[in-house]
Coordinates of N, CA and C and ligand atoms in Angstrom, one line a residue:
M1197 N 120.1 149.6 114.8 CA 120.8 148.4 114.9 C 120.3 147.4 116.0
T1198 N 120.6 146.2 115.8 CA 120.2 145.2 116.7 C 121.5 144.9 117.6
Y1199 N 121.3 145.1 118.9 CA 122.5 144.8 119.8 C 122.1 144.0 121.0
Y1200 N 122.9 143.1 121.3 CA 122.7 142.2 122.5 C 123.7 142.4 123.5
R1201 N 123.4 142.1 124.8 CA 124.4 142.0 125.8 C 124.7 140.5 126.1
I1202 N 126.0 140.3 126.4 CA 126.5 138.9 126.6 C 127.1 138.8 128.0
Q1203 N 126.7 137.7 128.7 CA 127.2 137.4 130.0 C 127.7 136.0 129.9
C1204 N 129.0 135.8 130.3 CA 129.6 134.5 130.4 C 129.3 133.9 131.8
L1205 N 128.9 132.7 131.9 CA 128.5 132.1 133.2 C 129.4 130.8 133.3
K1206 N 130.1 130.8 134.4 CA 131.0 129.6 134.7 C 130.1 128.5 135.4
T1207 N 130.2 127.3 134.9 CA 129.4 126.2 135.5 C 130.2 125.1 136.1
A1208 N 131.5 125.0 135.7 CA 132.3 123.9 136.3 C 133.8 124.2 136.0
S1209 N 134.6 123.3 136.6 CA 136.1 123.4 136.3 C 136.5 122.0 135.7
H1210 N 137.6 122.0 135.1 CA 138.1 120.7 134.5 C 139.6 120.8 134.3
T1211 N 140.3 119.7 134.4 CA 141.7 119.6 134.1 C 142.0 118.5 133.2
A1212 N 142.8 118.7 132.2 CA 143.1 117.7 131.2 C 144.5 117.9 130.7
P1213 N 145.1 116.8 130.1 CA 146.4 116.9 129.5 C 146.4 118.0 128.4
E1214 N 147.5 118.8 128.3 CA 147.5 119.9 127.3 C 147.2 119.5 125.8
P1215 N 147.7 118.3 125.4 CA 147.4 118.0 124.0 C 145.9 117.8 123.6
V1216 N 145.1 117.7 124.7 CA 143.6 117.8 124.4 C 143.3 119.2 123.8
F1217 N 143.9 120.2 124.4 CA 143.5 121.6 124.0 C 144.3 122.1 122.8
L1218 N 145.6 121.6 122.7 CA 146.5 122.1 121.7 C 147.1 120.9 120.9
F1219 N 146.8 120.8 119.7 CA 147.2 119.6 118.9 C 148.7 119.3 118.9
M1220 N 149.0 118.1 119.4 CA 150.4 117.6 119.4 C 151.4 118.6 120.2
K1221 N 150.9 119.1 121.3 CA 151.7 120.1 122.0 C 151.6 119.8 123.5
G1222 N 152.7 120.0 124.2 CA 152.6 120.0 125.7 C 152.3 118.6 126.3
F1223 N 152.9 117.6 125.8 CA 152.7 116.2 126.3 C 153.0 116.0 127.8
N1224 N 153.9 116.9 128.3 CA 154.2 116.7 129.7 C 153.5 117.7 130.6
R1225 N 152.4 118.3 130.1 CA 151.7 119.3 130.9 C 150.2 119.0 131.0
T1226 N 149.6 119.6 132.0 CA 148.1 119.6 132.0 C 147.7 121.1 132.0
R1227 N 146.4 121.3 131.8 CA 145.8 122.6 131.8 C 144.5 122.6 132.6
D1228 N 144.3 123.6 133.4 CA 143.1 123.8 134.1 C 142.2 124.7 133.2
V1229 N 141.0 124.3 133.1 CA 140.0 125.2 132.3 C 138.7 125.3 133.0
N1230 N 137.9 126.2 132.5 CA 136.5 126.4 133.0 C 135.5 125.9 132.0
C1231 N 134.4 125.5 132.5 CA 133.2 125.2 131.6 C 132.3 126.3 131.7
Y1232 N 131.7 126.7 130.6 CA 130.9 127.9 130.5 C 129.5 127.6 129.9
F1233 N 128.5 128.5 130.2 CA 127.4 128.7 129.3 C 127.2 130.2 129.2
W1234 N 126.4 130.7 128.3 CA 126.4 132.1 128.0 C 124.9 132.6 128.0
L1235 N 124.7 133.8 128.6 CA 123.4 134.4 128.6 C 123.5 135.6 127.6
I1236 N 122.5 135.6 126.7 CA 122.4 136.7 125.7 C 121.1 137.4 125.8
Q1237 N 121.1 138.7 126.0 CA 119.8 139.4 126.2 C 119.7 140.6 125.3
G1238 N 118.6 140.8 124.6 CA 118.4 142.0 123.8 C 117.2 141.7 122.9
E1239 N 116.7 142.8 122.3 CA 115.6 142.7 121.3 C 114.4 141.9 121.9
G1240 N 114.2 142.0 123.2 CA 113.1 141.3 123.8 C 113.3 139.8 123.9
K1241 N 114.5 139.4 123.6 CA 114.7 137.9 123.7 C 115.8 137.6 124.8
T1242 N 115.6 136.4 125.4 CA 116.5 135.9 126.4 C 117.0 134.5 125.8
I1243 N 118.3 134.5 125.6 CA 118.8 133.3 124.9 C 120.0 132.7 125.7
L1244 N 120.1 131.4 125.7 CA 121.3 130.8 126.3 C 122.1 130.1 125.1
V1245 N 123.4 130.2 125.3 CA 124.2 129.3 124.4 C 124.8 128.3 125.3
D1246 N 124.4 127.0 125.1 CA 124.7 125.9 125.9 C 123.9 126.0 127.3
T1247 N 124.0 125.0 128.1 CA 123.0 124.9 129.2 C 123.5 124.9 130.6
G1248 N 124.9 124.8 130.8 CA 125.4 124.6 132.1 C 125.2 123.2 132.7
M1249 N 125.8 123.0 133.9 CA 125.7 121.7 134.5 C 125.3 121.8 135.9
G1250 N 125.1 120.7 136.6 CA 124.8 120.7 138.0 C 123.4 120.9 138.4
G1251 N 123.0 120.5 139.6 CA 121.6 120.7 140.0 C 120.9 119.4 140.0
S1252 N 119.6 119.5 139.9 CA 118.8 118.2 139.9 C 118.3 117.9 138.5
Y1253 N 118.8 116.7 138.1 CA 118.4 116.2 136.7 C 117.1 115.3 136.9
P1254 N 116.4 115.1 135.7 CA 115.3 114.2 135.8 C 115.8 112.8 136.2
N1255 N 115.0 112.0 136.8 CA 115.4 110.7 137.4 C 116.2 109.8 136.4
Q1256 N 115.7 109.7 135.2 CA 116.3 108.8 134.3 C 117.7 109.2 133.9
L1257 N 118.1 110.5 134.2 CA 119.4 111.0 133.8 C 120.4 111.1 135.0
K1258 N 119.8 110.8 136.2 CA 120.6 111.1 137.4 C 121.9 110.2 137.5
E1259 N 121.7 108.9 137.2 CA 122.8 107.9 137.3 C 124.0 108.2 136.5
S1260 N 123.7 108.5 135.2 CA 124.8 108.7 134.2 C 125.4 110.1 134.5
A1261 N 124.7 111.0 135.1 CA 125.2 112.4 135.4 C 126.3 112.2 136.4
K1262 N 126.2 111.3 137.3 CA 127.3 111.1 138.3 C 128.6 110.8 137.7
G1263 N 128.6 109.9 136.7 CA 129.8 109.5 136.0 C 130.3 110.6 135.1
S1264 N 129.4 111.3 134.4 CA 129.8 112.3 133.5 C 130.4 113.5 134.2
E1265 N 129.9 113.8 135.4 CA 130.4 115.0 136.1 C 131.6 114.7 137.0
A1266 N 132.0 113.5 137.0 CA 133.1 113.2 137.9 C 134.4 114.1 137.7
G1267 N 134.7 114.3 136.5 CA 135.9 115.1 136.2 C 135.6 116.6 135.9
F1268 N 134.3 117.0 136.2 CA 133.9 118.4 136.0 C 133.2 118.9 137.2
P1269 N 134.0 119.2 138.3 CA 133.3 119.6 139.5 C 132.6 121.0 139.3
V1270 N 131.3 121.0 139.8 CA 130.5 122.2 139.7 C 130.5 122.8 141.1
G1271 N 131.1 124.0 141.1 CA 131.3 124.7 142.4 C 130.0 125.3 143.0
P1272 N 130.1 125.7 144.3 CA 128.9 126.3 144.9 C 128.4 127.5 144.1
G1273 N 127.1 127.6 143.7 CA 126.6 128.7 143.0 C 126.8 128.6 141.5
E1274 N 127.5 127.6 141.0 CA 127.8 127.5 139.6 C 126.8 126.7 138.8
D1275 N 125.9 126.0 139.5 CA 124.9 125.2 138.7 C 124.0 126.1 138.0
T1276 N 123.4 125.6 137.0 CA 122.6 126.4 136.0 C 121.5 127.2 136.7
L1277 N 120.7 126.6 137.6 CA 119.6 127.3 138.3 C 120.1 128.5 139.1
S1278 N 121.2 128.3 139.8 CA 121.8 129.4 140.7 C 122.3 130.5 139.8
Q1279 N 123.0 130.2 138.7 CA 123.5 131.2 137.8 C 122.4 132.0 137.2
L1280 N 121.3 131.3 136.8 CA 120.2 132.1 136.2 C 119.5 133.0 137.2
E1281 N 119.4 132.4 138.4 CA 118.8 133.2 139.5 C 119.6 134.5 139.8
N1282 N 120.9 134.3 139.8 CA 121.8 135.5 139.9 C 121.4 136.6 139.0
H1283 N 120.9 136.3 137.8 CA 120.5 137.3 136.8 C 119.0 137.4 136.7
G1284 N 118.3 137.0 137.8 CA 116.9 137.3 137.9 C 116.1 136.5 137.0
L1285 N 116.6 135.3 136.6 CA 115.9 134.5 135.6 C 115.5 133.1 136.0
K1286 N 114.4 132.6 135.5 CA 114.0 131.2 135.7 C 114.1 130.5 134.3
P1287 N 114.3 129.2 134.3 CA 114.5 128.5 133.0 C 113.4 128.7 132.0
E1288 N 112.1 128.8 132.5 CA 111.0 129.0 131.6 C 111.0 130.4 130.9
Q1289 N 111.9 131.3 131.4 CA 112.0 132.6 130.7 C 112.9 132.6 129.5
I1290 N 113.6 131.4 129.3 CA 114.6 131.4 128.2 C 113.8 131.1 126.9
D1291 N 114.0 131.9 125.9 CA 113.3 131.8 124.6 C 113.9 130.8 123.7
I1292 N 115.3 130.9 123.6 CA 116.0 130.1 122.7 C 117.3 129.5 123.4
V1293 N 117.6 128.2 123.2 CA 118.9 127.7 123.6 C 119.6 127.2 122.4
I1294 N 120.8 127.8 122.1 CA 121.6 127.4 121.0 C 122.7 126.5 121.5
L1295 N 122.8 125.3 121.0 CA 123.8 124.3 121.5 C 125.0 124.4 120.5
T1296 N 126.2 124.7 121.1 CA 127.4 124.8 120.3 C 127.8 123.4 119.8
H1297 N 127.4 122.3 120.6 CA 127.6 120.9 120.2 C 127.0 120.1 121.3
L1298 N 127.0 118.8 121.1 CA 126.2 117.9 122.0 C 127.0 117.1 123.0
H1299 N 128.2 117.6 123.4 CA 129.0 117.0 124.5 C 128.3 117.3 125.8
Y1300 N 128.5 116.4 126.8 CA 127.8 116.4 128.0 C 127.9 117.8 128.7
D1301 N 129.1 118.3 128.8 CA 129.3 119.6 129.6 C 128.6 120.8 129.0
H1302 N 128.0 120.6 127.8 CA 127.3 121.7 127.1 C 125.8 121.5 127.1
I1303 N 125.3 120.3 127.3 CA 123.9 120.0 127.2 C 123.3 119.4 128.4
A1304 N 124.0 119.2 129.5 CA 123.5 118.5 130.7 C 122.2 119.0 131.2
N1305 N 122.0 120.3 131.2 CA 120.7 120.8 131.8 C 119.7 121.1 130.8
I1306 N 119.7 120.6 129.6 CA 118.7 120.8 128.6 C 117.3 120.6 129.1
P1307 N 117.1 119.5 129.9 CA 115.7 119.3 130.3 C 115.0 120.4 131.1
L1308 N 115.8 121.4 131.6 CA 115.2 122.5 132.3 C 114.5 123.5 131.4
F1309 N 114.8 123.4 130.1 CA 114.4 124.5 129.2 C 113.2 124.1 128.3
T1310 N 112.1 123.9 129.1 CA 110.9 123.3 128.4 C 110.2 124.3 127.5
H1311 N 110.4 125.6 127.7 CA 109.7 126.6 126.9 C 110.5 127.0 125.7
A1312 N 111.8 126.7 125.7 CA 112.7 127.2 124.7 C 112.7 126.5 123.4
E1313 N 113.1 127.2 122.3 CA 113.4 126.5 121.0 C 114.9 126.1 121.2
I1314 N 115.2 124.9 120.8 CA 116.5 124.3 120.9 C 117.2 124.2 119.6
V1315 N 118.3 125.0 119.4 CA 118.9 125.1 118.1 C 120.2 124.2 118.0
V1316 N 120.1 123.2 117.1 CA 121.2 122.2 116.9 C 121.5 122.1 115.4
N1317 N 122.8 121.9 115.1 CA 123.1 121.7 113.7 C 122.5 120.4 113.2
K1318 N 121.9 120.4 112.0 CA 121.1 119.3 111.5 C 121.9 118.0 111.2
E1319 N 122.9 118.2 110.4 CA 123.7 117.0 110.1 C 124.5 116.5 111.3
G1320 N 124.9 117.4 112.1 CA 125.6 117.0 113.3 C 124.7 116.2 114.3
W1321 N 123.5 116.6 114.4 CA 122.5 115.9 115.2 C 122.3 114.5 114.7
E1322 N 122.2 114.3 113.4 CA 122.1 112.9 112.9 C 123.3 112.1 113.2
A1323 N 124.5 112.8 113.0 CA 125.8 112.1 113.2 C 125.9 111.7 114.7
A1324 N 125.4 112.5 115.6 CA 125.5 112.2 117.0 C 124.6 111.0 117.4
R1325 N 123.4 111.1 116.8 CA 122.4 110.1 117.1 C 122.8 108.7 116.5
H1326 N 123.4 108.7 115.4 CA 123.8 107.5 114.7 C 125.3 107.5 114.3
P1327 N 126.2 107.4 115.2 CA 127.6 107.5 114.9 C 128.0 106.4 114.0
I1328 N 128.9 106.7 113.0 CA 129.3 105.7 112.0 C 130.5 104.8 112.5
H1329 N 131.1 105.2 113.7 CA 132.1 104.4 114.3 C 132.2 104.8 115.7
K1330 N 132.6 103.8 116.6 CA 132.6 104.0 118.0 C 133.5 105.2 118.4
V1331 N 134.6 105.5 117.7 CA 135.4 106.6 118.1 C 134.7 108.0 118.0
F1332 N 133.7 108.0 117.1 CA 133.0 109.3 117.0 C 131.8 109.4 118.0
D1333 N 131.6 108.3 118.8 CA 130.5 108.3 119.7 C 130.9 108.8 121.0
Q1334 N 130.9 110.1 121.2 CA 131.3 110.7 122.5 C 130.1 111.5 123.1
F1335 N 128.9 111.0 122.8 CA 127.8 111.8 123.2 C 126.9 111.1 124.3
P1336 N 126.3 111.8 125.2 CA 125.5 111.3 126.2 C 124.1 110.9 125.6
H1337 N 124.0 109.6 125.2 CA 122.8 109.2 124.5 C 121.5 109.2 125.4
D1338 N 121.7 109.1 126.7 CA 120.5 109.2 127.5 C 119.9 110.6 127.4
V1339 N 120.8 111.6 127.4 CA 120.3 113.0 127.3 C 119.7 113.3 125.9
L1340 N 120.4 112.7 124.8 CA 119.8 112.9 123.5 C 118.5 112.2 123.3
D1341 N 118.4 111.0 123.9 CA 117.1 110.3 123.9 C 116.0 111.1 124.6
Y1342 N 116.4 111.7 125.8 CA 115.5 112.5 126.5 C 114.9 113.7 125.6
M1343 N 115.8 114.3 124.9 CA 115.4 115.4 124.0 C 114.4 114.9 123.0
V1344 N 114.7 113.7 122.4 CA 113.8 113.2 121.4 C 112.4 112.8 122.0
E1345 N 112.4 112.3 123.2 CA 111.2 111.8 123.8 C 110.4 113.0 124.4
N1346 N 111.0 114.0 124.8 CA 110.3 115.1 125.6 C 110.4 116.4 124.9
M1347 N 111.3 116.7 124.0 CA 111.5 118.0 123.5 C 111.5 118.1 122.0
Q1348 N 111.1 117.0 121.3 CA 111.2 116.9 119.9 C 110.6 118.1 119.2
S1349 N 109.4 118.6 119.6 CA 108.7 119.7 119.0 C 109.4 121.0 119.1
K1350 N 110.3 121.0 120.1 CA 111.1 122.3 120.3 C 112.4 122.3 119.6
L1351 N 112.8 121.2 119.0 CA 114.1 121.1 118.3 C 114.1 121.8 117.0
R1352 N 115.0 122.7 116.8 CA 115.1 123.4 115.5 C 116.5 123.0 114.9
L1353 N 116.5 122.1 113.9 CA 117.7 121.7 113.3 C 118.1 122.6 112.2
V1354 N 119.3 123.2 112.3 CA 119.6 124.3 111.4 C 120.8 123.8 110.4
G1355 N 120.9 124.6 109.4 CA 122.0 124.4 108.4 C 123.3 125.0 108.8
K1356 N 124.2 125.0 107.9 CA 125.6 125.4 108.2 C 125.7 126.9 108.6
E1357 N 124.9 127.7 108.0 CA 125.0 129.1 108.4 C 123.5 129.6 108.4
E1358 N 123.0 130.0 109.5 CA 121.6 130.4 109.6 C 121.4 131.5 110.6
E1359 N 120.5 132.4 110.3 CA 120.1 133.4 111.3 C 119.1 132.7 112.3
V1360 N 119.4 132.8 113.6 CA 118.6 132.2 114.6 C 117.6 133.2 115.2
A1361 N 118.0 134.5 115.3 CA 117.2 135.6 115.7 C 117.9 136.8 115.0
P1362 N 117.2 137.9 114.9 CA 117.8 139.1 114.2 C 119.1 139.4 114.9
G1363 N 120.2 139.4 114.1 CA 121.5 139.8 114.7 C 122.3 138.6 115.3
I1364 N 121.7 137.4 115.3 CA 122.4 136.2 115.9 C 122.4 135.1 114.8
R1365 N 123.6 134.7 114.5 CA 123.8 133.6 113.4 C 124.6 132.5 114.0
V1366 N 124.2 131.3 113.6 CA 125.1 130.1 113.8 C 126.0 129.9 112.6
I1367 N 127.2 129.5 112.9 CA 128.2 129.2 111.8 C 128.8 127.9 112.1
W1368 N 128.5 126.9 111.3 CA 129.0 125.5 111.5 C 130.5 125.5 111.4
T1369 N 131.2 124.8 112.3 CA 132.6 124.7 112.3 C 133.1 123.3 112.1
G1370 N 132.4 122.3 112.5 CA 132.9 121.0 112.5 C 134.2 121.0 113.4
G1371 N 135.2 120.1 113.1 CA 136.5 120.1 113.7 C 136.4 119.4 115.1
H1372 N 135.8 119.9 116.0 CA 135.7 119.3 117.4 C 134.7 118.1 117.3
T1373 N 133.5 118.4 116.8 CA 132.5 117.3 116.6 C 131.8 117.7 115.3
A1374 N 131.1 116.7 114.7 CA 130.3 117.0 113.5 C 129.2 118.0 113.7
C1375 N 128.8 118.2 115.0 CA 127.7 119.1 115.3 C 128.2 120.4 115.8
S1376 N 129.5 120.7 115.8 CA 130.0 122.0 116.3 C 129.6 123.2 115.5
Q1377 N 129.1 124.2 116.2 CA 128.7 125.4 115.5 C 129.1 126.6 116.4
A1378 N 129.6 127.7 115.8 CA 129.9 128.9 116.6 C 128.6 129.8 116.5
V1379 N 128.6 130.8 117.4 CA 127.5 131.7 117.4 C 128.0 133.2 117.2
Q1380 N 127.5 133.9 116.2 CA 128.0 135.3 115.9 C 126.8 136.2 116.4
I1381 N 127.2 137.2 117.2 CA 126.2 138.0 117.9 C 126.5 139.5 117.6
A1382 N 125.5 140.3 117.2 CA 125.7 141.7 117.0 C 125.7 142.4 118.4
T1383 N 126.7 143.2 118.7 CA 126.8 143.9 120.0 C 127.3 145.3 119.8
D1384 N 127.4 146.1 120.8 CA 127.9 147.4 120.8 C 129.4 147.4 120.7
I1385 N 130.1 146.2 120.9 CA 131.5 146.2 120.8 C 131.9 145.4 119.5
G1386 N 130.9 145.3 118.6 CA 131.2 144.7 117.3 C 130.6 143.3 117.2
R1387 N 131.0 142.5 116.2 CA 130.5 141.1 116.1 C 131.2 140.2 117.1
V1388 N 130.5 139.7 118.0 CA 131.2 138.8 119.0 C 130.9 137.4 118.5
V1389 N 132.0 136.6 118.5 CA 131.8 135.2 118.1 C 132.1 134.3 119.3
L1390 N 131.1 133.5 119.7 CA 131.4 132.4 120.7 C 131.8 131.2 119.8
T1391 N 133.0 130.8 120.0 CA 133.6 129.8 119.0 C 133.1 128.4 119.3
G1392 N 132.6 128.1 120.5 CA 132.4 126.7 120.9 C 133.8 126.1 121.0
D1393 N 133.8 124.8 121.1 CA 135.0 124.1 121.4 C 136.0 123.9 120.3
V1394 N 135.7 124.5 119.1 CA 136.7 124.4 118.0 C 137.9 125.3 118.4
A1395 N 137.7 126.2 119.4 CA 138.8 126.9 120.1 C 138.5 126.8 121.5
Y1396 N 139.3 125.9 122.2 CA 139.1 125.8 123.7 C 139.7 127.1 124.4
L1397 N 140.8 127.5 123.9 CA 141.7 128.5 124.6 C 142.0 129.7 123.7
Y1398 N 142.4 130.8 124.3 CA 142.9 131.9 123.5 C 144.1 131.5 122.7
D1399 N 144.9 130.5 123.2 CA 146.1 130.0 122.5 C 145.7 129.5 121.1
N1400 N 144.5 128.8 121.1 CA 144.1 128.3 119.8 C 143.9 129.4 118.8
L1401 N 143.3 130.5 119.2 CA 143.0 131.6 118.3 C 144.3 132.4 118.1
E1402 N 145.0 132.7 119.1 CA 146.1 133.7 119.0 C 147.4 133.1 118.4
E1403 N 147.6 131.8 118.6 CA 148.7 131.1 118.0 C 148.3 130.3 116.7
D1404 N 147.0 130.5 116.3 CA 146.5 129.8 115.2 C 146.8 128.3 115.3
H1405 N 146.5 127.7 116.4 CA 146.9 126.3 116.7 C 145.6 125.5 117.0
P1406 N 145.4 124.5 116.2 CA 144.1 123.7 116.4 C 144.0 123.0 117.7
I1407 N 142.8 122.6 118.1 CA 142.6 121.8 119.3 C 143.1 120.4 119.0
G1408 N 143.4 119.6 120.1 CA 143.8 118.3 119.9 C 142.7 117.3 119.9
Y1409 N 141.6 117.6 120.7 CA 140.5 116.7 120.8 C 139.4 117.0 119.8
G1410 N 139.4 116.3 118.8 CA 138.4 116.6 117.7 C 138.3 115.5 116.7
V1411 N 137.4 115.6 115.8 CA 137.2 114.6 114.8 C 137.9 114.9 113.5
N1412 N 138.3 116.2 113.3 CA 138.9 116.6 112.0 C 139.8 117.8 112.2
V1413 N 141.1 117.6 112.2 CA 142.0 118.7 112.4 C 142.0 119.7 111.2
Y1414 N 141.8 119.2 110.0 CA 141.7 120.1 108.9 C 140.5 121.1 109.0
E1415 N 139.4 120.5 109.5 CA 138.2 121.4 109.7 C 138.5 122.4 110.8
S1416 N 139.2 122.0 111.8 CA 139.5 122.9 113.0 C 140.4 124.1 112.5
V1417 N 141.4 123.8 111.7 CA 142.2 124.8 111.2 C 141.4 125.8 110.3
E1418 N 140.6 125.3 109.4 CA 139.8 126.1 108.5 C 138.8 126.9 109.4
A1419 N 138.2 126.3 110.4 CA 137.2 127.0 111.2 C 137.9 128.2 111.9
L1420 N 139.1 128.1 112.4 CA 139.8 129.2 113.1 C 139.9 130.3 112.1
R1421 N 140.3 130.1 110.9 CA 140.4 131.1 109.9 C 139.1 131.8 109.6
R1422 N 138.0 131.0 109.4 CA 136.7 131.6 109.1 C 136.1 132.4 110.3
L1423 N 136.3 131.9 111.5 CA 135.8 132.6 112.7 C 136.5 133.9 112.9
K1424 N 137.8 133.9 112.7 CA 138.5 135.2 112.9 C 138.0 136.3 111.9
A1425 N 137.6 135.8 110.7 CA 137.0 136.8 109.7 C 135.6 137.2 110.1
A1426 N 134.9 136.3 110.9 CA 133.5 136.5 111.2 C 133.3 137.3 112.5
G1427 N 134.4 137.6 113.2 CA 134.1 138.2 114.5 C 135.1 139.3 114.8
D1428 N 134.7 140.4 115.5 CA 135.6 141.4 116.0 C 136.2 141.0 117.3
V1429 N 135.4 140.3 118.1 CA 135.8 139.8 119.4 C 135.5 138.3 119.4
L1430 N 136.5 137.5 119.7 CA 136.3 136.0 119.7 C 136.4 135.5 121.1
L1431 N 135.5 134.7 121.5 CA 135.5 134.1 122.9 C 135.6 132.6 122.8
P1432 N 136.8 132.0 123.2 CA 136.9 130.6 123.1 C 136.1 129.8 124.2
G1433 N 135.9 128.5 124.0 CA 135.0 127.7 124.7 C 135.3 127.5 126.2
H1434 N 136.5 127.4 126.6 CA 136.9 126.9 127.9 C 138.0 127.7 128.6
D1435 N 138.4 128.8 128.1 CA 139.6 129.5 128.7 C 139.3 130.2 130.0
K1436 N 140.1 129.9 131.1 CA 139.9 130.6 132.4 C 140.1 132.1 132.2
E1437 N 141.0 132.4 131.3 CA 141.4 133.8 131.0 C 140.2 134.8 130.7
I1438 N 139.1 134.2 130.2 CA 137.9 135.0 129.9 C 137.5 135.8 131.2
M1439 N 137.5 135.1 132.3 CA 137.1 135.7 133.6 C 138.0 136.8 134.1
T1440 N 139.3 136.8 133.5 CA 140.2 137.9 133.8 C 140.0 139.0 132.9
R1441 N 139.9 138.7 131.6 CA 139.7 139.8 130.6 C 138.4 140.5 130.8
Y1442 N 137.4 139.7 131.3 CA 136.0 140.3 131.4 C 135.6 140.0 132.9
P1443 N 135.9 140.9 133.8 CA 135.6 140.6 135.2 C 134.1 140.3 135.4
E1444 N 133.9 139.2 136.2 CA 132.6 138.7 136.4 C 131.9 138.2 135.2
G1445 N 132.6 138.0 134.1 CA 132.1 137.4 132.9 C 131.2 138.4 132.1
K1446 N 131.2 139.6 132.4 CA 130.4 140.6 131.7 C 131.1 141.0 130.4
I1447 N 130.7 140.6 129.3 CA 131.4 140.8 128.0 C 131.2 142.2 127.5
N1448 N 130.0 142.7 127.6 CA 129.7 144.1 127.2 C 128.5 144.7 127.9
Ligands
ZN1155 ZN1 133.2 119.6 123.6

């Protein structure tokens, strides 16, 4: 069997009104969440899901990074390079980067991964590059342009369900963004699914309650159902509780 190890890496903190995370719920409350990226190792491959934030960006991205990171403080040692170093890794050792979607907090450090294949949902990539209406345009275009100009040959645009490496599949979810995809990983604790932001919190999964911040609530509801069937262990995109359930972020 093909088995991988999964490590959750915290890269920032964030606070937002609860209806962002839970559709039409908690209008008088806020929630504190974490931002994560994920290290997957096994079968001779070193893979990241999303890229982490913080550190030194290429010059043309520095200015907008300041604005984008204002509400997402990156704590000491939480930036991508420090987190990789903790695990004895340098960016050039990453073979594959799977992007759950193209929001800033998930792709900020993509320029570090010059040697990796970058896996993005095909239709969602086009939708992000050419939004059909301003309300769907929630993407950092300077980072997307950087990818086109400097990493085009490394971009692997994938379909709705595709094997990325033996034992690792992407499953398109939509819901949060048109480019949202989950990642299903074969491990010794069963099929682990990194849901991406179609489930921000355990509450989304356990109460079967869709997220509030998204482009399509129907898709979000449908995705929760499909992901529960696709995984033995589900890990939501931003829940602080992950670090309690899995001390130091070690999933298996
Ligand atoms: Zn997002």
